[in-house]
Coordinates of C-alpha atoms in Angstrom, one line a residue:
Chain P
M1 CA 84.6 86.1 91.9
P2 CA 82.8 82.2 92.0
E3 CA 80.8 81.4 94.7
A4 CA 83.0 77.9 95.4
T5 CA 86.0 80.0 96.6
M6 CA 84.0 81.5 99.1
T7 CA 85.4 80.7 102.6
A8 CA 83.4 78.8 104.7
N9 CA 81.9 79.5 108.7
T10 CA 84.4 78.4 110.9
G11 CA 83.1 80.0 114.1
A12 CA 80.3 81.7 115.5
V13 CA 80.2 85.8 116.6
R14 CA 81.0 86.6 119.4
T15 CA 79.4 87.0 122.5
G16 CA 80.2 88.5 126.7
T17 CA 81.6 92.1 127.6
Q18 CA 85.1 92.8 126.4
E19 CA 87.1 96.0 126.6
L20 CA 88.2 97.1 123.6
S21 CA 89.9 100.5 122.3
L22 CA 87.9 101.6 119.5
N23 CA 89.8 100.4 116.1
K24 CA 89.8 96.4 116.9
A25 CA 86.1 96.7 118.1
I26 CA 85.1 98.0 114.2
N27 CA 88.2 94.6 113.3
A28 CA 86.0 92.8 115.7
A29 CA 82.1 93.7 114.1
L30 CA 84.2 93.1 110.5
A31 CA 85.1 90.3 111.3
D32 CA 81.5 89.1 112.9
A33 CA 80.2 90.8 109.7
L34 CA 82.0 88.7 107.5
E35 CA 81.2 84.7 109.4
E36 CA 77.8 86.1 109.3
N37 CA 77.4 86.8 105.7
P38 CA 79.3 84.8 103.4
R39 CA 78.4 87.6 100.9
A40 CA 80.2 90.3 102.5
L41 CA 83.4 91.4 101.3
V42 CA 85.9 94.3 102.8
L43 CA 88.4 96.1 99.9
G44 CA 90.3 98.9 99.7
E45 CA 94.1 100.1 99.5
D46 CA 96.2 97.9 101.7
V47 CA 92.6 95.9 104.0
G48 CA 94.6 92.8 102.5
R49 CA 98.2 91.8 103.9
L50 CA 98.9 95.0 105.9
G51 CA 96.1 94.7 107.9
G52 CA 95.0 98.6 106.8
V53 CA 97.0 101.6 108.4
F54 CA 94.9 101.5 111.6
R55 CA 95.4 98.6 111.8
I56 CA 91.6 98.1 111.0
T57 CA 91.3 94.8 109.2
D58 CA 94.3 93.4 110.4
G59 CA 94.0 89.5 110.4
L60 CA 90.8 89.5 108.1
Q61 CA 92.4 88.3 105.7
E62 CA 94.5 85.8 106.7
R63 CA 90.9 84.3 108.8
F64 CA 88.6 85.2 105.7
G65 CA 90.8 84.7 102.5
A66 CA 92.2 86.8 99.9
E67 CA 88.8 86.3 97.4
R68 CA 87.2 87.5 101.0
V69 CA 89.4 90.5 101.9
F70 CA 91.6 91.9 99.2
D71 CA 93.6 94.9 98.3
T72 CA 92.1 97.2 95.5
P73 CA 94.9 99.4 93.6
L74 CA 95.3 102.9 95.1
A75 CA 91.6 104.5 93.5
E76 CA 89.5 105.4 95.4
S77 CA 86.9 105.5 91.6
G78 CA 87.3 101.7 91.2
I79 CA 86.8 100.5 95.1
L80 CA 83.4 102.7 94.6
G81 CA 82.8 101.4 91.4
M82 CA 84.0 98.1 92.0
S83 CA 81.3 97.5 94.8
V84 CA 78.8 98.7 92.9
G85 CA 78.7 96.1 90.6
L86 CA 79.6 93.2 93.5
A87 CA 76.4 94.8 94.5
M88 CA 74.5 94.0 91.5
A89 CA 75.9 91.4 91.2
G90 CA 74.0 90.2 94.5
Y91 CA 76.7 90.6 97.4
H92 CA 77.4 93.1 100.2
P93 CA 81.0 95.1 99.6
I94 CA 82.5 97.0 102.9
P95 CA 84.6 98.9 101.1
E96 CA 87.3 100.8 103.3
V97 CA 88.3 104.7 101.7
Q98 CA 91.8 104.6 104.1
F99 CA 91.3 108.2 104.7
D100 CA 88.5 111.1 104.5
G101 CA 89.8 112.9 102.3
F102 CA 91.0 110.4 99.6
T103 CA 86.5 110.6 98.5
Y104 CA 86.6 113.8 96.4
P105 CA 87.6 111.5 93.3
A106 CA 85.1 108.7 93.9
V107 CA 82.7 110.8 93.9
N108 CA 80.6 110.4 90.9
Q109 CA 80.5 106.7 91.9
I110 CA 79.3 108.1 95.2
V111 CA 76.8 110.6 94.1
T112 CA 75.8 109.0 90.9
Q113 CA 75.4 105.3 90.9
I114 CA 75.2 103.8 94.4
A115 CA 73.1 106.9 95.6
R116 CA 70.8 106.2 92.5
M117 CA 70.7 102.6 91.9
N118 CA 67.8 101.6 93.1
F119 CA 65.9 104.3 92.9
R120 CA 66.3 104.4 89.1
T121 CA 65.8 100.4 88.6
R122 CA 62.6 101.2 90.9
G123 CA 63.9 98.7 93.5
A124 CA 65.2 96.1 91.9
L125 CA 69.2 97.1 92.3
P126 CA 69.4 97.7 96.1
M127 CA 73.0 98.8 96.9
P128 CA 73.6 97.5 99.9
I129 CA 78.1 98.5 100.7
T130 CA 78.8 99.5 103.9
L131 CA 81.0 103.0 103.2
R132 CA 83.6 102.7 105.8
M133 CA 86.3 105.7 106.3
P134 CA 88.4 107.2 108.8
S135 CA 86.9 110.5 109.5
F136 CA 87.9 114.1 111.2
G137 CA 91.2 115.5 112.3
G138 CA 92.7 115.1 115.3
I139 CA 95.8 113.5 114.1
Q140 CA 98.2 116.1 113.2
S141 CA 98.1 114.8 110.2
P142 CA 99.2 115.7 106.6
E143 CA 96.4 117.6 104.2
L144 CA 93.3 116.2 102.6
H145 CA 94.5 113.0 105.5
S146 CA 90.7 114.5 107.5
E147 CA 88.4 116.0 106.0
S148 CA 84.4 116.1 107.9
L149 CA 82.4 115.3 105.0
E150 CA 79.2 114.4 106.6
W151 CA 77.6 118.2 104.8
L152 CA 77.7 116.3 101.8
F153 CA 76.5 112.8 102.3
A154 CA 74.2 113.6 104.5
H155 CA 72.8 116.0 101.6
V156 CA 73.3 113.0 99.2
A157 CA 70.0 111.2 98.8
G158 CA 69.5 108.2 99.2
L159 CA 72.4 107.4 101.7
K160 CA 72.5 107.1 104.9
V161 CA 74.9 108.7 106.9
V162 CA 76.4 107.9 110.7
S163 CA 79.1 108.3 113.0
P164 CA 80.2 105.7 116.4
S165 CA 82.1 107.7 118.7
N166 CA 82.7 105.1 121.0
P167 CA 83.9 101.3 120.9
H168 CA 80.8 100.1 121.7
Q169 CA 78.4 102.0 119.1
A170 CA 81.2 101.4 117.0
Y171 CA 81.1 97.8 117.1
H172 CA 77.3 97.7 116.6
L173 CA 76.6 100.4 114.7
L174 CA 78.6 98.5 111.9
R175 CA 76.4 95.4 112.2
H176 CA 73.4 97.2 111.3
A177 CA 74.7 99.2 108.9
A178 CA 76.5 96.2 107.4
T179 CA 73.1 94.5 107.1
M180 CA 71.1 96.9 106.1
P181 CA 69.8 96.8 101.8
D182 CA 70.8 100.5 101.9
P183 CA 74.6 102.1 101.8
V184 CA 75.5 103.3 104.3
V185 CA 78.6 106.4 104.8
F186 CA 80.5 104.7 108.1
M187 CA 82.1 108.3 109.6
E188 CA 84.1 106.4 112.5
P189 CA 86.1 109.3 114.0
K190 CA 90.3 108.4 113.6
S191 CA 91.2 110.7 116.7
R192 CA 89.4 108.0 119.2
Y193 CA 90.5 104.6 117.3
W194 CA 92.8 104.8 120.1
Q195 CA 90.5 104.1 123.1
K196 CA 89.2 101.3 124.7
G197 CA 86.3 101.1 126.3
S198 CA 83.7 97.7 127.6
V199 CA 81.5 96.4 124.0
D200 CA 79.3 94.7 125.4
F201 CA 78.8 91.8 122.1
D202 CA 74.8 90.5 123.7
T203 CA 73.6 94.0 124.6
P204 CA 73.7 96.3 121.4
G205 CA 70.4 98.6 123.5
D206 CA 68.8 101.1 120.2
L207 CA 70.9 101.5 117.7
T208 CA 68.8 103.7 115.5
G209 CA 68.6 107.0 115.8
S210 CA 70.6 109.8 119.0
V211 CA 71.8 109.4 122.3
V212 CA 71.8 111.7 125.4
A213 CA 75.1 111.1 126.3
R214 CA 75.4 113.0 129.2
E215 CA 71.8 114.1 131.5
G216 CA 72.0 117.5 131.8
R217 CA 69.1 120.4 132.4
H218 CA 70.7 123.8 131.2
L219 CA 71.2 122.8 127.7
T220 CA 72.3 120.8 125.2
L221 CA 75.4 119.9 123.4
V222 CA 74.5 118.5 120.2
A223 CA 77.3 116.4 118.8
W224 CA 78.3 113.2 116.5
G225 CA 81.9 111.3 116.0
A226 CA 85.2 112.6 117.7
M227 CA 83.2 116.3 119.1
V228 CA 81.6 113.9 121.3
S229 CA 83.9 113.4 123.6
R230 CA 84.8 117.1 124.0
C231 CA 81.7 117.9 124.3
L232 CA 81.3 115.8 128.1
Q233 CA 84.9 117.6 128.6
V234 CA 83.0 120.7 127.9
A235 CA 80.6 119.6 130.2
D236 CA 83.0 118.8 132.3
M237 CA 83.6 121.9 132.9
A238 CA 80.0 123.7 132.8
A239 CA 79.8 121.9 135.8
E240 CA 82.3 122.9 137.9
D241 CA 81.1 126.9 137.3
G242 CA 77.2 125.2 138.3
V243 CA 76.2 124.6 133.9
E244 CA 74.5 121.7 134.1
V245 CA 75.5 120.3 130.0
E246 CA 73.7 117.7 128.6
V247 CA 75.3 116.3 125.6
L248 CA 73.3 114.5 122.7
D249 CA 75.7 112.2 120.9
L250 CA 73.2 112.2 117.1
R251 CA 75.1 108.7 115.9
W252 CA 72.8 108.7 112.8
L253 CA 73.4 112.1 110.5
K254 CA 71.4 110.7 107.9
P255 CA 68.3 110.9 108.0
I256 CA 68.6 113.0 111.6
D257 CA 67.0 112.7 115.0
A258 CA 64.5 115.2 115.5
E259 CA 62.4 113.9 117.6
G260 CA 65.9 113.5 119.8
L261 CA 66.4 116.0 119.0
A262 CA 63.2 117.5 120.4
R263 CA 62.7 116.1 123.1
S264 CA 65.9 116.9 124.6
V265 CA 66.0 120.5 123.8
A266 CA 61.9 121.3 125.0
R267 CA 63.6 120.3 128.5
T268 CA 67.0 122.1 127.9
R269 CA 65.6 125.0 126.6
R270 CA 69.1 126.0 124.6
A271 CA 71.2 124.1 122.5
V272 CA 74.8 124.2 121.0
V273 CA 75.9 122.2 118.1
V274 CA 79.5 121.8 117.9
H275 CA 81.1 119.8 114.2
E276 CA 84.0 119.7 112.6
A277 CA 83.4 121.4 108.8
P278 CA 83.1 124.5 108.4
K279 CA 80.5 126.3 109.8
S280 CA 78.1 127.2 106.4
A281 CA 76.2 125.1 105.3
G282 CA 77.6 123.0 107.8
L283 CA 75.3 119.7 109.1
G284 CA 75.3 122.2 112.4
A285 CA 72.5 124.8 110.1
E286 CA 70.3 121.6 110.2
V287 CA 70.6 120.7 113.4
A288 CA 69.3 124.4 114.4
Q289 CA 66.9 124.5 112.4
L290 CA 65.0 121.3 113.3
I291 CA 65.5 122.2 116.3
T292 CA 64.0 125.8 115.6
E293 CA 61.1 124.1 114.5
H294 CA 60.2 122.0 116.9
C295 CA 61.1 124.1 120.0
F296 CA 59.9 127.6 118.5
G297 CA 58.1 128.0 121.4
T298 CA 60.2 127.2 124.3
L299 CA 63.8 128.0 122.9
K300 CA 65.2 131.2 125.4
A301 CA 68.2 131.9 122.1
P302 CA 69.0 131.2 119.3
V303 CA 71.1 127.5 118.4
E304 CA 74.8 128.3 118.3
R305 CA 77.1 126.9 116.2
V306 CA 80.5 125.9 116.9
T307 CA 81.8 124.8 114.0
G308 CA 85.9 124.6 111.8
F309 CA 85.9 127.9 110.3
D310 CA 85.4 128.7 106.7
V311 CA 88.9 127.6 105.2
P312 CA 89.8 123.4 103.7
F313 CA 90.8 122.4 106.7
P314 CA 94.1 122.6 107.1
S315 CA 97.1 120.3 108.2
G316 CA 98.5 119.0 110.5
S317 CA 100.6 121.7 112.7
L318 CA 97.2 124.5 111.7
E319 CA 94.1 121.4 112.9
N320 CA 94.7 122.7 117.3
E321 CA 93.4 126.5 115.1
Y322 CA 90.7 125.1 113.2
L323 CA 89.3 122.5 115.7
P324 CA 86.9 123.5 117.7
N325 CA 88.6 123.8 121.1
A326 CA 87.1 123.5 125.0
D327 CA 87.3 127.3 125.3
R328 CA 85.4 128.1 121.7
I329 CA 82.6 125.9 123.1
L330 CA 82.4 127.5 126.5
F331 CA 82.4 130.9 124.5
G332 CA 79.2 129.1 122.5
I333 CA 77.5 128.0 125.6
Q334 CA 78.7 131.2 127.3
R335 CA 76.8 133.5 124.3
V336 CA 73.0 131.0 124.6
L337 CA 73.3 131.4 128.7
E338 CA 73.3 135.8 128.4
Y339 CA 71.4 135.5 125.5
R340 CA 68.2 138.5 126.4
R341 CA 65.3 139.3 123.5
G342 CA 65.7 142.0 122.5
Chain M
M1 CA 103.9 94.5 117.4
A2 CA 103.8 94.2 113.4
E3 CA 106.1 94.1 110.9
I4 CA 106.7 97.3 108.0
S5 CA 108.4 96.2 105.2
F6 CA 110.7 99.2 103.4
P7 CA 111.0 98.9 99.5
L8 CA 114.4 99.9 98.1
P9 CA 112.2 103.7 96.1
D10 CA 113.5 105.0 93.0
L11 CA 116.8 107.3 93.8
G12 CA 116.8 109.4 90.9
E13 CA 114.6 109.6 88.1
G14 CA 113.5 106.3 86.1
L15 CA 117.0 104.0 88.0
I16 CA 115.5 100.9 88.4
E17 CA 118.1 99.1 90.3
A18 CA 120.7 100.1 93.3
T19 CA 123.5 98.1 94.9
V20 CA 124.7 97.7 98.6
L21 CA 127.3 99.6 99.2
E22 CA 126.7 98.8 103.2
W23 CA 124.9 98.4 105.9
L24 CA 125.2 100.9 108.4
V25 CA 122.1 99.3 110.9
A26 CA 122.0 95.0 111.7
E27 CA 119.2 93.3 112.7
G28 CA 117.8 94.3 116.4
D29 CA 119.0 97.9 116.1
Q30 CA 116.5 100.5 117.0
V31 CA 116.8 103.1 114.8
E32 CA 115.1 106.6 114.2
R33 CA 113.4 108.8 111.7
N34 CA 116.0 109.9 109.8
Q35 CA 118.4 108.1 111.1
P36 CA 121.5 107.0 108.0
M37 CA 120.3 103.2 107.3
V38 CA 122.6 101.6 104.6
E39 CA 124.1 103.4 101.6
V40 CA 123.6 102.4 98.2
E41 CA 125.2 103.1 95.0
T42 CA 123.0 103.4 91.9
T43 CA 124.3 104.0 87.9
K44 CA 123.7 108.1 89.4
S45 CA 126.1 108.4 92.5
S46 CA 126.2 106.8 95.8
L47 CA 124.2 107.6 98.3
E48 CA 122.8 107.8 102.2
L49 CA 119.6 106.4 102.6
P50 CA 117.5 107.3 106.2
S51 CA 115.5 105.7 108.0
P52 CA 112.0 106.2 106.8
Q53 CA 110.5 104.8 110.2
A54 CA 111.7 104.5 113.6
G55 CA 111.2 101.1 114.6
T56 CA 113.6 97.4 115.6
V57 CA 115.5 96.2 112.0
V58 CA 114.3 92.5 112.1
R59 CA 115.7 92.4 108.6
T60 CA 117.8 94.0 106.2
H61 CA 118.4 92.4 102.7
G62 CA 121.7 92.1 100.7
E63 CA 125.0 92.0 101.5
P64 CA 127.2 94.1 99.8
G65 CA 127.8 94.3 96.3
D66 CA 124.0 92.7 95.7
T67 CA 121.7 95.1 93.6
I68 CA 118.9 95.2 94.2
N69 CA 115.9 96.3 91.8
V70 CA 113.7 99.1 92.9
G71 CA 110.5 98.1 95.0
D72 CA 112.0 95.5 95.8
P73 CA 112.3 94.8 100.2
L74 CA 115.5 97.1 101.5
I75 CA 114.3 96.3 105.2
V76 CA 111.5 95.3 107.7
F77 CA 111.2 96.8 111.0
E78 CA 109.0 96.0 113.4
V79 CA 107.4 98.7 115.5
P80 CA 104.7 98.8 117.6
D81 CA 100.7 97.7 117.1
D82 CA 99.1 101.1 117.9
T83 CA 101.9 103.5 115.6
A84 CA 102.3 100.5 113.1
G85 CA 101.8 102.1 109.6
I86 CA 100.3 105.9 110.6
V87 CA 100.1 108.8 109.3
G88 CA 99.4 110.7 111.9
T89 CA 100.1 111.0 115.4
V90 CA 98.5 108.8 118.5
P91 CA 96.2 111.9 120.4
K92 CA 97.7 112.1 123.7
D93 CA 94.1 111.4 126.0
E94 CA 95.0 114.8 128.4
A95 CA 92.0 117.4 129.6
P96 CA 91.7 120.3 127.5
K97 CA 93.3 123.0 128.7
R98 CA 90.9 125.7 129.4
R99 CA 90.0 129.8 130.2
V100 CA 87.0 130.3 129.6
R101 CA 85.0 130.6 132.8
L102 CA 81.1 130.7 132.2
S103 CA 78.9 132.9 134.5
A104 CA 74.7 133.1 134.4
N105 CA 71.7 133.3 136.0
L106 CA 70.0 130.6 135.8
D107 CA 67.5 130.7 139.0
D108 CA 64.7 131.5 136.3
D109 CA 65.5 127.7 134.9

């Protein structure tokens, strides 16, 4: 790709505050990333002419040209293989995998190339790739359109993994990820794409580690992505029963903010971790272990996990039975509250 | 609003074209998913194509008697941005229901 074809910067990035849905916030972040970094490229299935199946890349090809925002064949291994080559050539690719379940054909490129190249070449070939994927369930989609793949990516050394839970975070975490020299898997909570929220473009806040989404003193609910809003609803319910639940939005799933976890649970002395992926060998186990390491002496009960079941992530008609709902999370909280040392 | 173009699919095994017999919808019509949309004839049979989605018809391609190649645009819909190209459904933002109540003695906290 000759450099002369790159579209010149035409305007400044956003400032001020705006009410945006989460998908529009990501669209804004991509536009500003392309604006700011002439080496940034957006590629994927239907991201160009169509503007993405979730309208995430709407208008980007018209604005930045088909050399910087381009459609690829329906082959995820090709999208990510191409991203490896582009990163080697000095670009910052921002590939989209159209649905998280479509990642599986490209696991080879992610695990054997993207995650390792920097390590393999002793830093000579870093992989500044921001891999976006609509993630998790909640939209009643067909099979393999909804997964919860943090269990996979967080275990692959060399990758960073992050998931925003609201529009403000989505904008700033994506801008942040798109400046990092490392490959970042950016897991977008697709069921929250239409959720609106205020985005303060000038004040990103701390973009590292976790954030307390709601303060409480009796128990910490740990969640990420789409489960954060569900846990906030559950915290409202718990409050009706006199239980003050703190909701910790983990955000970064690799590396996990162990200090933030410890800070919260050291105060509440009880924890429940909630995720959509199956329980066995899921990230909830890692979270529970980190809490145990840092807070064993003060814990009032073992850390409880409320998760998807140990079955393949089902298609839409069974999704509500599979995903942690308010009652299952409340049951988890109750088990922790009534635990007594035997 | 967003425009969605629907190309003529392969209506058999390896058919390359179809001839428009009659349009059952017109520009400006609001159509529902699976509503009969157009009658076409292939070398194998004539058949009625259902609409692949709900939306407003913006354009139809081909008059009765015209032949359309598989993969060429057949019809263009206008749909609200929020539903454009979605696989699955936009979740409703409603407060979840609960049956479980918490009971705990938190006096010692």
